[in-house]
JSON list of C-alpha atoms in Angstrom, two decimals:
[
{"chain": "A", "resi": 1, "resn": "MET", "atom": "CA", "xyz": [106.48, 102.10, 113.59]},
{"chain": "A", "resi": 2, "resn": "GLU", "atom": "CA", "xyz": [105.94, 98.61, 112.22]},
{"chain": "A", "resi": 3, "resn": "ILE", "atom": "CA", "xyz": [104.42, 95.85, 114.17]},
{"chain": "A", "resi": 4, "resn": "ASN", "atom": "CA", "xyz": [104.38, 92.15, 113.36]},
{"chain": "A", "resi": 5, "resn": "LEU", "atom": "CA", "xyz": [101.74, 90.28, 114.82]},
{"chain": "A", "resi": 6, "resn": "GLY", "atom": "CA", "xyz": [102.32, 86.80, 116.06]},
{"chain": "A", "resi": 7, "resn": "ARG", "atom": "CA", "xyz": [99.71, 84.04, 117.19]},
{"chain": "A", "resi": 8, "resn": "SER", "atom": "CA", "xyz": [96.19, 85.46, 117.66]},
{"chain": "A", "resi": 9, "resn": "ASP", "atom": "CA", "xyz": [93.46, 83.76, 119.95]},
{"chain": "A", "resi": 10, "resn": "ALA", "atom": "CA", "xyz": [89.84, 84.37, 118.83]},
{"chain": "A", "resi": 11, "resn": "VAL", "atom": "CA", "xyz": [88.03, 85.23, 122.10]},
{"chain": "A", "resi": 12, "resn": "GLY", "atom": "CA", "xyz": [84.35, 85.16, 120.27]},
{"chain": "A", "resi": 13, "resn": "ALA", "atom": "CA", "xyz": [81.65, 87.23, 119.57]},
{"chain": "A", "resi": 14, "resn": "GLY", "atom": "CA", "xyz": [80.25, 89.40, 122.35]},
{"chain": "A", "resi": 15, "resn": "PRO", "atom": "CA", "xyz": [77.64, 92.25, 122.21]},
{"chain": "A", "resi": 16, "resn": "LEU", "atom": "CA", "xyz": [79.77, 94.75, 120.81]},
{"chain": "A", "resi": 17, "resn": "GLY", "atom": "CA", "xyz": [81.37, 92.70, 118.48]},
{"chain": "A", "resi": 18, "resn": "THR", "atom": "CA", "xyz": [83.92, 89.85, 117.91]},
{"chain": "A", "resi": 19, "resn": "ARG", "atom": "CA", "xyz": [87.29, 90.03, 120.10]},
{"chain": "A", "resi": 20, "resn": "THR", "atom": "CA", "xyz": [90.56, 88.58, 118.83]},
{"chain": "A", "resi": 21, "resn": "VAL", "atom": "CA", "xyz": [93.85, 89.02, 121.03]},
{"chain": "A", "resi": 22, "resn": "ALA", "atom": "CA", "xyz": [96.71, 89.06, 118.44]},
{"chain": "A", "resi": 23, "resn": "ASN", "atom": "CA", "xyz": [100.11, 88.76, 120.27]},
{"chain": "A", "resi": 24, "resn": "LEU", "atom": "CA", "xyz": [103.10, 91.43, 119.27]},
{"chain": "A", "resi": 25, "resn": "ASP", "atom": "CA", "xyz": [105.81, 88.96, 117.73]},
{"chain": "A", "resi": 26, "resn": "SER", "atom": "CA", "xyz": [108.48, 91.85, 116.72]},
{"chain": "A", "resi": 27, "resn": "GLY", "atom": "CA", "xyz": [108.51, 95.58, 115.34]},
{"chain": "A", "resi": 28, "resn": "THR", "atom": "CA", "xyz": [110.62, 98.45, 114.87]},
{"chain": "A", "resi": 29, "resn": "VAL", "atom": "CA", "xyz": [110.53, 102.02, 115.92]},
{"chain": "A", "resi": 30, "resn": "SER", "atom": "CA", "xyz": [112.57, 104.49, 113.70]},
{"chain": "A", "resi": 31, "resn": "GLY", "atom": "CA", "xyz": [112.59, 108.35, 113.14]},
{"chain": "A", "resi": 32, "resn": "PRO", "atom": "CA", "xyz": [114.85, 111.27, 113.62]},
{"chain": "A", "resi": 33, "resn": "LYS", "atom": "CA", "xyz": [114.61, 111.28, 117.23]},
{"chain": "A", "resi": 34, "resn": "ILE", "atom": "CA", "xyz": [114.09, 107.77, 118.42]},
{"chain": "A", "resi": 35, "resn": "ASN", "atom": "CA", "xyz": [114.85, 104.12, 117.00]},
{"chain": "A", "resi": 36, "resn": "GLY", "atom": "CA", "xyz": [114.48, 100.95, 118.67]},
{"chain": "A", "resi": 37, "resn": "LYS", "atom": "CA", "xyz": [112.57, 97.68, 118.90]},
{"chain": "A", "resi": 38, "resn": "PHE", "atom": "CA", "xyz": [109.25, 96.22, 120.27]},
{"chain": "A", "resi": 39, "resn": "LEU", "atom": "CA", "xyz": [109.72, 93.73, 123.00]},
{"chain": "A", "resi": 40, "resn": "ARG", "atom": "CA", "xyz": [107.57, 90.65, 123.35]},
{"chain": "A", "resi": 41, "resn": "SER", "atom": "CA", "xyz": [105.59, 92.21, 126.00]},
{"chain": "A", "resi": 42, "resn": "GLY", "atom": "CA", "xyz": [102.43, 93.35, 123.84]},
{"chain": "A", "resi": 43, "resn": "ALA", "atom": "CA", "xyz": [99.30, 92.60, 122.30]},
{"chain": "A", "resi": 44, "resn": "ASP", "atom": "CA", "xyz": [96.19, 93.80, 120.21]},
{"chain": "A", "resi": 45, "resn": "TRP", "atom": "CA", "xyz": [93.04, 93.38, 121.63]},
{"chain": "A", "resi": 46, "resn": "ALA", "atom": "CA", "xyz": [91.09, 94.04, 118.45]},
{"chain": "A", "resi": 47, "resn": "ARG", "atom": "CA", "xyz": [87.31, 93.81, 118.14]},
{"chain": "A", "resi": 48, "resn": "VAL", "atom": "CA", "xyz": [85.47, 93.65, 114.71]},
{"chain": "A", "resi": 49, "resn": "ARG", "atom": "CA", "xyz": [82.50, 95.69, 115.40]},
{"chain": "A", "resi": 50, "resn": "PRO", "atom": "CA", "xyz": [79.09, 95.33, 113.57]},
{"chain": "A", "resi": 51, "resn": "GLY", "atom": "CA", "xyz": [79.56, 96.93, 110.15]},
{"chain": "A", "resi": 52, "resn": "GLY", "atom": "CA", "xyz": [82.90, 95.66, 109.78]},
{"chain": "A", "resi": 53, "resn": "VAL", "atom": "CA", "xyz": [85.26, 98.55, 111.57]},
{"chain": "A", "resi": 54, "resn": "VAL", "atom": "CA", "xyz": [88.01, 96.99, 113.54]},
{"chain": "A", "resi": 55, "resn": "GLN", "atom": "CA", "xyz": [88.47, 98.93, 116.76]},
{"chain": "A", "resi": 56, "resn": "LEU", "atom": "CA", "xyz": [92.43, 98.39, 117.79]},
{"chain": "A", "resi": 57, "resn": "ASP", "atom": "CA", "xyz": [93.37, 98.33, 121.53]},
{"chain": "A", "resi": 58, "resn": "VAL", "atom": "CA", "xyz": [97.17, 97.77, 121.56]},
{"chain": "A", "resi": 59, "resn": "SER", "atom": "CA", "xyz": [99.54, 97.95, 124.70]},
{"chain": "A", "resi": 60, "resn": "ALA", "atom": "CA", "xyz": [103.38, 97.36, 123.93]},
{"chain": "A", "resi": 61, "resn": "THR", "atom": "CA", "xyz": [106.83, 97.97, 125.36]},
{"chain": "A", "resi": 62, "resn": "ILE", "atom": "CA", "xyz": [109.70, 99.58, 123.07]},
{"chain": "A", "resi": 63, "resn": "GLN", "atom": "CA", "xyz": [113.44, 99.40, 123.87]},
{"chain": "A", "resi": 64, "resn": "THR", "atom": "CA", "xyz": [115.26, 102.24, 122.11]},
{"chain": "A", "resi": 65, "resn": "GLU", "atom": "CA", "xyz": [118.75, 102.09, 120.69]},
{"chain": "A", "resi": 66, "resn": "ASP", "atom": "CA", "xyz": [120.22, 103.75, 123.80]},
{"chain": "A", "resi": 67, "resn": "ASP", "atom": "CA", "xyz": [118.46, 101.06, 125.96]},
{"chain": "A", "resi": 68, "resn": "ALA", "atom": "CA", "xyz": [115.60, 103.24, 127.27]},
{"chain": "A", "resi": 69, "resn": "ILE", "atom": "CA", "xyz": [112.09, 101.69, 128.01]},
{"chain": "A", "resi": 70, "resn": "ILE", "atom": "CA", "xyz": [108.87, 103.46, 126.50]},
{"chain": "A", "resi": 71, "resn": "TYR", "atom": "CA", "xyz": [105.43, 102.10, 127.17]},
{"chain": "A", "resi": 72, "resn": "VAL", "atom": "CA", "xyz": [103.13, 102.58, 124.50]},
{"chain": "A", "resi": 73, "resn": "ARG", "atom": "CA", "xyz": [99.23, 102.25, 124.31]},
{"chain": "A", "resi": 74, "resn": "TYR", "atom": "CA", "xyz": [97.06, 103.31, 121.22]},
{"chain": "A", "resi": 75, "resn": "GLU", "atom": "CA", "xyz": [93.39, 102.92, 120.22]},
{"chain": "A", "resi": 76, "resn": "GLY", "atom": "CA", "xyz": [92.27, 103.21, 116.98]},
{"chain": "A", "resi": 77, "resn": "PHE", "atom": "CA", "xyz": [90.45, 102.01, 113.90]},
{"chain": "A", "resi": 78, "resn": "ILE", "atom": "CA", "xyz": [90.77, 99.92, 110.66]},
{"chain": "A", "resi": 79, "resn": "ARG", "atom": "CA", "xyz": [88.29, 100.12, 107.80]},
{"chain": "A", "resi": 80, "resn": "ALA", "atom": "CA", "xyz": [88.39, 97.69, 105.09]},
{"chain": "A", "resi": 81, "resn": "GLU", "atom": "CA", "xyz": [86.66, 94.61, 103.26]},
{"chain": "A", "resi": 82, "resn": "ALA", "atom": "CA", "xyz": [86.03, 91.81, 105.30]},
{"chain": "A", "resi": 83, "resn": "GLU", "atom": "CA", "xyz": [88.82, 89.66, 103.57]},
{"chain": "A", "resi": 84, "resn": "THR", "atom": "CA", "xyz": [91.55, 91.87, 104.10]},
{"chain": "A", "resi": 85, "resn": "ILE", "atom": "CA", "xyz": [90.53, 92.50, 108.05]},
{"chain": "A", "resi": 86, "resn": "GLY", "atom": "CA", "xyz": [90.89, 88.74, 108.27]},
{"chain": "A", "resi": 87, "resn": "CYS", "atom": "CA", "xyz": [94.40, 88.59, 106.64]},
{"chain": "A", "resi": 88, "resn": "LEU", "atom": "CA", "xyz": [95.01, 91.63, 109.00]},
{"chain": "A", "resi": 89, "resn": "LEU", "atom": "CA", "xyz": [93.95, 89.92, 112.30]},
{"chain": "A", "resi": 90, "resn": "GLY", "atom": "CA", "xyz": [95.61, 86.89, 111.28]},
{"chain": "A", "resi": 91, "resn": "GLY", "atom": "CA", "xyz": [98.94, 88.53, 110.95]},
{"chain": "A", "resi": 92, "resn": "GLU", "atom": "CA", "xyz": [99.43, 88.40, 107.29]},
{"chain": "A", "resi": 93, "resn": "ALA", "atom": "CA", "xyz": [101.02, 90.85, 105.12]},
{"chain": "A", "resi": 94, "resn": "VAL", "atom": "CA", "xyz": [98.54, 93.25, 103.34]},
{"chain": "A", "resi": 95, "resn": "ASP", "atom": "CA", "xyz": [99.57, 96.28, 100.84]},
{"chain": "A", "resi": 96, "resn": "PRO", "atom": "CA", "xyz": [98.45, 99.44, 103.05]},
{"chain": "A", "resi": 97, "resn": "SER", "atom": "CA", "xyz": [96.63, 100.76, 100.14]},
{"chain": "A", "resi": 98, "resn": "GLU", "atom": "CA", "xyz": [93.87, 97.71, 101.13]},
{"chain": "A", "resi": 99, "resn": "TYR", "atom": "CA", "xyz": [92.86, 99.60, 103.99]},
{"chain": "A", "resi": 100, "resn": "TYR", "atom": "CA", "xyz": [92.14, 102.55, 106.10]},
{"chain": "A", "resi": 101, "resn": "VAL", "atom": "CA", "xyz": [93.90, 103.23, 109.62]},
{"chain": "A", "resi": 102, "resn": "ARG", "atom": "CA", "xyz": [94.05, 105.77, 112.30]},
{"chain": "A", "resi": 103, "resn": "THR", "atom": "CA", "xyz": [95.53, 105.55, 115.68]},
{"chain": "A", "resi": 104, "resn": "ALA", "atom": "CA", "xyz": [96.08, 107.77, 118.76]},
{"chain": "A", "resi": 105, "resn": "PRO", "atom": "CA", "xyz": [99.10, 107.06, 120.48]},
{"chain": "A", "resi": 106, "resn": "PHE", "atom": "CA", "xyz": [100.35, 107.64, 124.00]},
{"chain": "A", "resi": 107, "resn": "PHE", "atom": "CA", "xyz": [103.66, 107.17, 125.46]},
{"chain": "A", "resi": 108, "resn": "GLU", "atom": "CA", "xyz": [105.15, 107.02, 128.86]},
{"chain": "A", "resi": 109, "resn": "THR", "atom": "CA", "xyz": [108.59, 106.60, 130.22]},
{"chain": "A", "resi": 110, "resn": "GLY", "atom": "CA", "xyz": [111.11, 107.57, 132.81]},
{"chain": "A", "resi": 111, "resn": "ALA", "atom": "CA", "xyz": [114.05, 108.17, 130.55]},
{"chain": "A", "resi": 112, "resn": "GLU", "atom": "CA", "xyz": [114.52, 111.98, 130.57]},
{"chain": "A", "resi": 113, "resn": "GLN", "atom": "CA", "xyz": [116.11, 112.03, 126.99]},
{"chain": "A", "resi": 114, "resn": "TYR", "atom": "CA", "xyz": [112.42, 110.90, 125.96]},
{"chain": "A", "resi": 115, "resn": "ALA", "atom": "CA", "xyz": [110.53, 113.17, 128.54]}
]
């Protein structure tokens, strides 16, 4: 999966960290059993926790090449230097060697070919 983020809105600091909502602008999914694109229906409700770890909370929709619609949701974490996190949350391209990321995706669809 490759996701490109668009506009970001800073929600601000709260008791669990600083929340930013980054809208999904575009993206693709490719692999041996699935190919498609992300629809502009998703966002990342990221939270920068005290200590600099970013907690991801993403929901989006994929349209496959054969027109199936798949809902995807994942949570995870990014660990990086503060400057790198700012670039990532701002939608800038960052070399993947500059950060560590882990996610746990969940997929849901009514399309039998992807059940």
